[in-house]
Amino acid sequence: MKKLLFLFLLLLPFLNFSQESDTLVDERKVLMDSSQAMPLRFDESYFEKLKDDPDFSYIDHQTTESWWSRFKNWLNKQYQRLVNWLFGSYSPGSFLAFIIQLLPYLLIGILVALIIWLFTKLNPARNYSRNQGTPGVLLNDEEQLVKNEDLDQLIQRAVAEQHYRLAVRYYYLAQLRKLDDLKMIVYEFQKTNMEYAAEIEDEPVKQQFLQNTRFYEFIWYGGFQVSEADFEVAQRSFQKMDQIIKNTAA
């Protein structure tokens, strides 16, 4: 009997807990929301603005590189290869790096100076002449005329056909031939008229040569019609040169 009483007292707390738990479960209620849900509405114009905003564009646009950009990139690569081959590795902040950065501009300057020098030396403006109704004499033919042609006969033919500009041309080339024969100048195709004048040591010959040069350049490169009177003035100047040369040679 005592054992049963002891066992009852021992289980009594558990029996009370079970009852309290059941009571709590019974008191729980489910709350229902009886209000009507309102659907969300979005402004369509707002989304259109977002589509046009580049900050919200996540599409990668592939641009086609132009031929000029490809050429510059290729040229830059070739230049870098040349620099690496010539100088090897170098520090970016060194004096050698400064020279390498300056080198392309120096090369371009040298190239421009060379082109200008060739232009002034060869004087391409004299490569051909224009004369309405008359054939032109190309500068490339000058050496052939001076060394191989009968210039006196060409002068007579040009005067007879009233090609006065051409006759002045032949007069001037004949003058260069005579000066070259007398060793007063050394005729070379690429020389300028002023270089020939600098070679002449005899002062009367030099002064007459300069005067004939002015007549020649004015008439031959003037690009206008030369009258018979204009030609006769130039012809007398060339004939005076012939007389001066004869007096000097005698």
Short mmCIF file of C-alpha atoms in Angstrom, two decimals, residues 123-233:
data_model
loop_
_atom_site.label_atom_id
_atom_site.label_comp_id
_atom_site.label_asym_id
_atom_site.label_seq_id
_atom_site.Cartn_x
_atom_site.Cartn_y
_atom_site.Cartn_z
CA ASN A 123 61.51 71.73 -108.44
CA PRO A 124 58.68 69.61 -109.92
CA ALA A 125 56.91 72.76 -111.09
CA ARG A 126 59.36 72.77 -113.98
CA ASN A 127 58.64 69.18 -114.97
CA TYR A 128 56.30 70.24 -117.68
CA SER A 129 55.12 73.40 -119.38
CA ARG A 130 51.80 74.38 -120.82
CA ASN A 131 51.42 76.24 -124.07
CA GLN A 132 48.14 76.32 -125.98
CA GLY A 133 48.59 74.93 -129.46
CA THR A 134 52.30 74.09 -128.96
CA PRO A 135 53.98 70.97 -127.64
CA GLY A 136 55.58 71.19 -124.21
CA VAL A 137 59.13 70.20 -123.37
CA LEU A 138 59.39 68.01 -120.31
CA LEU A 139 62.16 68.64 -117.84
CA ASN A 140 63.09 64.98 -118.17
CA ASP A 141 64.15 65.77 -121.76
CA GLU A 142 66.46 68.60 -120.72
CA GLU A 143 69.61 66.53 -120.45
CA GLN A 144 68.91 64.92 -123.81
CA LEU A 145 68.45 68.36 -125.40
CA VAL A 146 71.58 69.87 -123.89
CA LYS A 147 73.89 66.99 -124.75
CA ASN A 148 72.58 65.58 -128.01
CA GLU A 149 70.29 67.94 -129.92
CA ASP A 150 71.09 70.71 -132.40
CA LEU A 151 69.70 73.56 -130.34
CA ASP A 152 70.41 76.23 -132.96
CA GLN A 153 68.26 74.35 -135.45
CA LEU A 154 65.52 73.89 -132.84
CA ILE A 155 65.58 77.65 -132.11
CA GLN A 156 65.17 78.50 -135.79
CA ARG A 157 62.29 76.05 -136.20
CA ALA A 158 60.49 77.36 -133.08
CA VAL A 159 60.84 80.99 -134.24
CA ALA A 160 59.61 80.11 -137.72
CA GLU A 161 56.51 78.46 -136.20
CA GLN A 162 56.09 81.42 -133.80
CA HIS A 163 56.57 79.20 -130.76
CA TYR A 164 58.40 81.94 -128.91
CA ARG A 165 58.23 80.38 -125.46
CA LEU A 166 59.80 77.23 -126.82
CA ALA A 167 62.48 79.27 -128.59
CA VAL A 168 63.40 80.96 -125.30
CA ARG A 169 63.64 77.52 -123.73
CA TYR A 170 66.10 76.36 -126.37
CA TYR A 171 68.11 79.59 -126.05
CA TYR A 172 68.55 79.01 -122.34
CA LEU A 173 69.59 75.37 -122.76
CA ALA A 174 72.07 76.39 -125.44
CA GLN A 175 73.50 78.91 -122.97
CA LEU A 176 73.98 76.16 -120.37
CA ARG A 177 75.73 74.00 -122.96
CA LYS A 178 78.18 76.80 -123.88
CA LEU A 179 78.99 77.52 -120.22
CA ASP A 180 79.54 73.83 -119.57
CA ASP A 181 81.84 73.53 -122.63
CA LEU A 182 83.92 76.47 -121.34
CA LYS A 183 84.13 74.85 -117.85
CA MET A 184 82.38 77.85 -116.30
CA ILE A 185 79.75 75.53 -114.86
CA VAL A 186 79.36 71.80 -114.46
CA TYR A 187 76.05 70.88 -116.02
CA GLU A 188 73.95 68.43 -114.03
CA PHE A 189 70.30 67.68 -114.56
CA GLN A 190 69.26 68.18 -110.92
CA LYS A 191 70.97 71.54 -110.39
CA THR A 192 69.01 74.77 -110.08
CA ASN A 193 69.68 77.94 -112.04
CA MET A 194 70.92 79.70 -108.93
CA GLU A 195 73.45 76.91 -108.38
CA TYR A 196 74.77 77.47 -111.89
CA ALA A 197 75.05 81.22 -111.20
CA ALA A 198 77.04 80.49 -108.03
CA GLU A 199 79.54 78.43 -110.05
CA ILE A 200 80.30 81.25 -112.53
CA GLU A 201 83.40 83.14 -111.39
CA ASP A 202 83.53 85.74 -114.16
CA GLU A 203 81.39 88.64 -112.95
CA PRO A 204 80.16 89.99 -116.35
CA VAL A 205 79.16 86.48 -117.39
CA LYS A 206 77.39 85.90 -114.06
CA GLN A 207 75.41 89.15 -114.28
CA GLN A 208 74.29 88.45 -117.84
CA PHE A 209 73.44 84.87 -116.88
CA LEU A 210 71.23 86.14 -114.03
CA GLN A 211 69.46 88.55 -116.40
CA ASN A 212 68.85 85.78 -118.95
CA THR A 213 67.61 83.54 -116.15
CA ARG A 214 65.01 86.15 -115.19
CA PHE A 215 63.85 86.40 -118.81
CA TYR A 216 63.70 82.62 -119.14
CA GLU A 217 61.78 81.98 -115.91
CA PHE A 218 59.40 84.85 -116.58
CA ILE A 219 58.56 83.66 -120.11
CA TRP A 220 58.79 79.88 -119.72
CA TYR A 221 57.01 79.57 -116.37
CA GLY A 222 54.73 82.57 -116.76
CA GLY A 223 51.95 80.61 -118.40
CA PHE A 224 50.87 83.48 -120.68
CA GLN A 225 51.08 84.10 -124.41
CA VAL A 226 54.45 85.52 -125.52
CA SER A 227 54.36 88.09 -128.27
CA GLU A 228 57.01 88.57 -130.92
CA ALA A 229 58.11 91.81 -129.25
CA ASP A 230 58.60 90.02 -125.91
CA PHE A 231 60.67 87.37 -127.62
CA GLU A 232 62.89 89.90 -129.37
CA VAL A 233 63.78 91.50 -126.01
#
